[in-house]
CSV table of C-alpha atoms in Angstrom, one decimal:
chain,number,residue,atom,x,y,z
A,1,UNK,CA,-1.3,21.0,-19.4
A,2,UNK,CA,0.0,17.5,-20.1
A,3,UNK,CA,3.4,19.0,-21.0
A,4,UNK,CA,3.8,20.3,-17.4
A,5,UNK,CA,4.5,16.8,-16.0
A,6,UNK,CA,8.1,16.0,-15.6
A,7,UNK,CA,7.9,12.3,-14.5
A,8,UNK,CA,8.1,11.2,-18.1
A,9,UNK,CA,9.0,12.5,-21.5
A,10,UNK,CA,5.8,14.0,-22.9
A,11,UNK,CA,5.0,13.0,-26.5
A,12,UNK,CA,2.3,15.0,-28.2
A,13,UNK,CA,-0.5,13.0,-29.7
A,14,UNK,CA,-0.1,11.7,-33.3
A,15,UNK,CA,3.7,12.1,-33.4
A,16,UNK,CA,4.7,8.4,-33.2
A,17,UNK,CA,5.3,6.6,-36.4
A,18,UNK,CA,4.4,2.9,-36.0
A,19,UNK,CA,6.9,1.9,-38.7
A,20,UNK,CA,9.7,3.3,-36.6
A,21,UNK,CA,9.0,1.2,-33.5
A,22,UNK,CA,11.4,-1.6,-32.6
A,23,UNK,CA,10.1,-5.1,-33.2
A,24,UNK,CA,8.9,-7.0,-30.2
A,25,UNK,CA,11.3,-9.2,-28.4
A,26,UNK,CA,10.5,-13.0,-28.7
A,27,UNK,CA,9.2,-13.3,-25.1
A,28,UNK,CA,6.7,-10.5,-25.6
A,29,UNK,CA,5.7,-11.8,-29.0
A,30,UNK,CA,5.1,-15.3,-27.4
A,31,UNK,CA,3.0,-13.8,-24.6
A,32,UNK,CA,0.9,-11.8,-27.0
A,33,UNK,CA,0.3,-14.7,-29.3
A,34,UNK,CA,-0.8,-16.9,-26.4
A,35,UNK,CA,-3.1,-14.1,-25.1
A,36,UNK,CA,-4.7,-13.7,-28.5
A,37,UNK,CA,-5.3,-17.4,-29.0
A,38,UNK,CA,-6.7,-17.8,-25.5
A,39,UNK,CA,-9.0,-14.8,-25.9
A,40,UNK,CA,-10.1,-16.0,-29.3
A,41,UNK,CA,-11.0,-19.5,-28.0
A,42,UNK,CA,-12.9,-18.1,-25.0
A,43,UNK,CA,-14.8,-15.6,-27.2
A,44,UNK,CA,-15.8,-18.3,-29.6
A,45,UNK,CA,-17.0,-20.5,-26.8
A,46,UNK,CA,-19.1,-17.7,-25.3
A,47,UNK,CA,-20.6,-16.7,-28.6
A,48,UNK,CA,-21.5,-20.3,-29.4
A,49,UNK,CA,-23.3,-20.4,-26.0
A,50,UNK,CA,-25.1,-17.1,-26.6
A,51,UNK,CA,-26.1,-18.0,-30.1
A,52,UNK,CA,-27.4,-21.4,-29.1
A,53,UNK,CA,-30.1,-19.8,-26.9
A,54,UNK,CA,-32.2,-18.6,-29.9
A,55,UNK,CA,-31.7,-21.9,-31.6
A,56,UNK,CA,-32.9,-23.7,-28.5
A,57,UNK,CA,-35.8,-21.3,-28.3
A,58,UNK,CA,-36.7,-22.2,-31.9
A,59,UNK,CA,-36.3,-26.0,-31.8
A,60,UNK,CA,-37.0,-26.7,-28.1
A,61,UNK,CA,-39.5,-23.9,-27.4
A,62,UNK,CA,-41.7,-26.1,-25.2
A,63,UNK,CA,-38.8,-26.6,-22.7
A,64,UNK,CA,-37.2,-23.2,-23.1
A,65,UNK,CA,-40.4,-21.3,-22.3
A,66,UNK,CA,-41.6,-23.5,-19.5
A,67,UNK,CA,-41.5,-22.0,-16.1
A,68,UNK,CA,-38.9,-22.7,-13.5
A,69,UNK,CA,-39.3,-22.2,-9.8
A,70,UNK,CA,-40.2,-18.6,-9.2
A,71,UNK,CA,-41.8,-18.0,-12.6
A,72,UNK,CA,-38.6,-17.5,-14.6
A,73,UNK,CA,-38.3,-19.4,-17.9
A,74,UNK,CA,-35.3,-21.5,-18.8
A,75,UNK,CA,-34.6,-19.2,-21.7
A,76,UNK,CA,-34.3,-16.2,-19.4
A,77,UNK,CA,-32.3,-18.2,-16.9
A,78,UNK,CA,-29.7,-19.2,-19.5
A,79,UNK,CA,-29.6,-15.7,-20.9
A,80,UNK,CA,-29.2,-13.8,-17.7
A,81,UNK,CA,-27.9,-16.0,-14.8
A,82,UNK,CA,-25.8,-18.6,-16.7
A,83,UNK,CA,-24.4,-16.1,-19.2
A,84,UNK,CA,-23.2,-13.8,-16.4
A,85,UNK,CA,-21.7,-16.7,-14.5
A,86,UNK,CA,-19.9,-17.8,-17.7
A,87,UNK,CA,-18.5,-14.3,-18.1
A,88,UNK,CA,-17.0,-14.5,-14.6
A,89,UNK,CA,-15.7,-18.0,-15.3
A,90,UNK,CA,-14.2,-17.0,-18.6
A,91,UNK,CA,-12.5,-14.0,-16.9
A,92,UNK,CA,-11.1,-16.3,-14.2
A,93,UNK,CA,-9.8,-18.8,-16.8
A,94,UNK,CA,-8.2,-16.1,-18.9
A,95,UNK,CA,-6.5,-14.6,-15.9
A,96,UNK,CA,-5.2,-17.8,-14.5
A,97,UNK,CA,-3.9,-19.0,-17.9
A,98,UNK,CA,-2.1,-15.6,-18.3
A,99,UNK,CA,-0.5,-15.9,-14.9
A,100,UNK,CA,0.6,-19.5,-15.6
A,101,UNK,CA,2.1,-18.4,-19.0
A,102,UNK,CA,3.8,-15.5,-17.3
A,103,UNK,CA,5.3,-17.7,-14.6
A,104,UNK,CA,6.5,-20.2,-17.2
A,105,UNK,CA,8.2,-17.4,-19.1
A,106,UNK,CA,9.8,-16.0,-16.0
A,107,UNK,CA,11.1,-19.5,-15.0
A,108,UNK,CA,12.4,-20.3,-18.4
A,109,UNK,CA,14.6,-17.2,-18.3
A,110,UNK,CA,16.4,-18.8,-15.4
A,111,UNK,CA,16.4,-15.9,-13.0
A,112,UNK,CA,13.1,-14.2,-12.1
A,113,UNK,CA,15.1,-11.2,-10.8
A,114,UNK,CA,16.5,-10.8,-14.3
A,115,UNK,CA,13.0,-10.3,-15.7
A,116,UNK,CA,13.0,-6.8,-17.3
A,117,UNK,CA,12.2,-4.0,-14.9
A,118,UNK,CA,10.0,-2.3,-17.5
A,119,UNK,CA,7.5,-5.1,-17.3
A,120,UNK,CA,7.1,-5.2,-13.5
A,121,UNK,CA,3.8,-3.7,-12.3
A,122,UNK,CA,4.0,-2.4,-8.8
């Protein structure tokens, strides 16, 4: 079924040997390294926040289990509302840093039109 498509050269699953792939060009390697370090830092920041909630529950239980307006405890507020907002903020930060890094790489090449056609997403 997949072999019927003619828009691309079909490659059957499990036929690509990774050792035969060409090494990444320096630009792609730099982008991937930056993406990995950004993702790792943001992940560590989020996990520290999430793991601090049980620690706060243990050491500051009086505050964490006191009721807010509407009956929700501070512990549940941090776990649900703040954690979800942090996820959206982290996604925004990650995306904006990626776009900034991509713009810098395109500008450093001198001519944005010379940016390889294979990487353009339309």
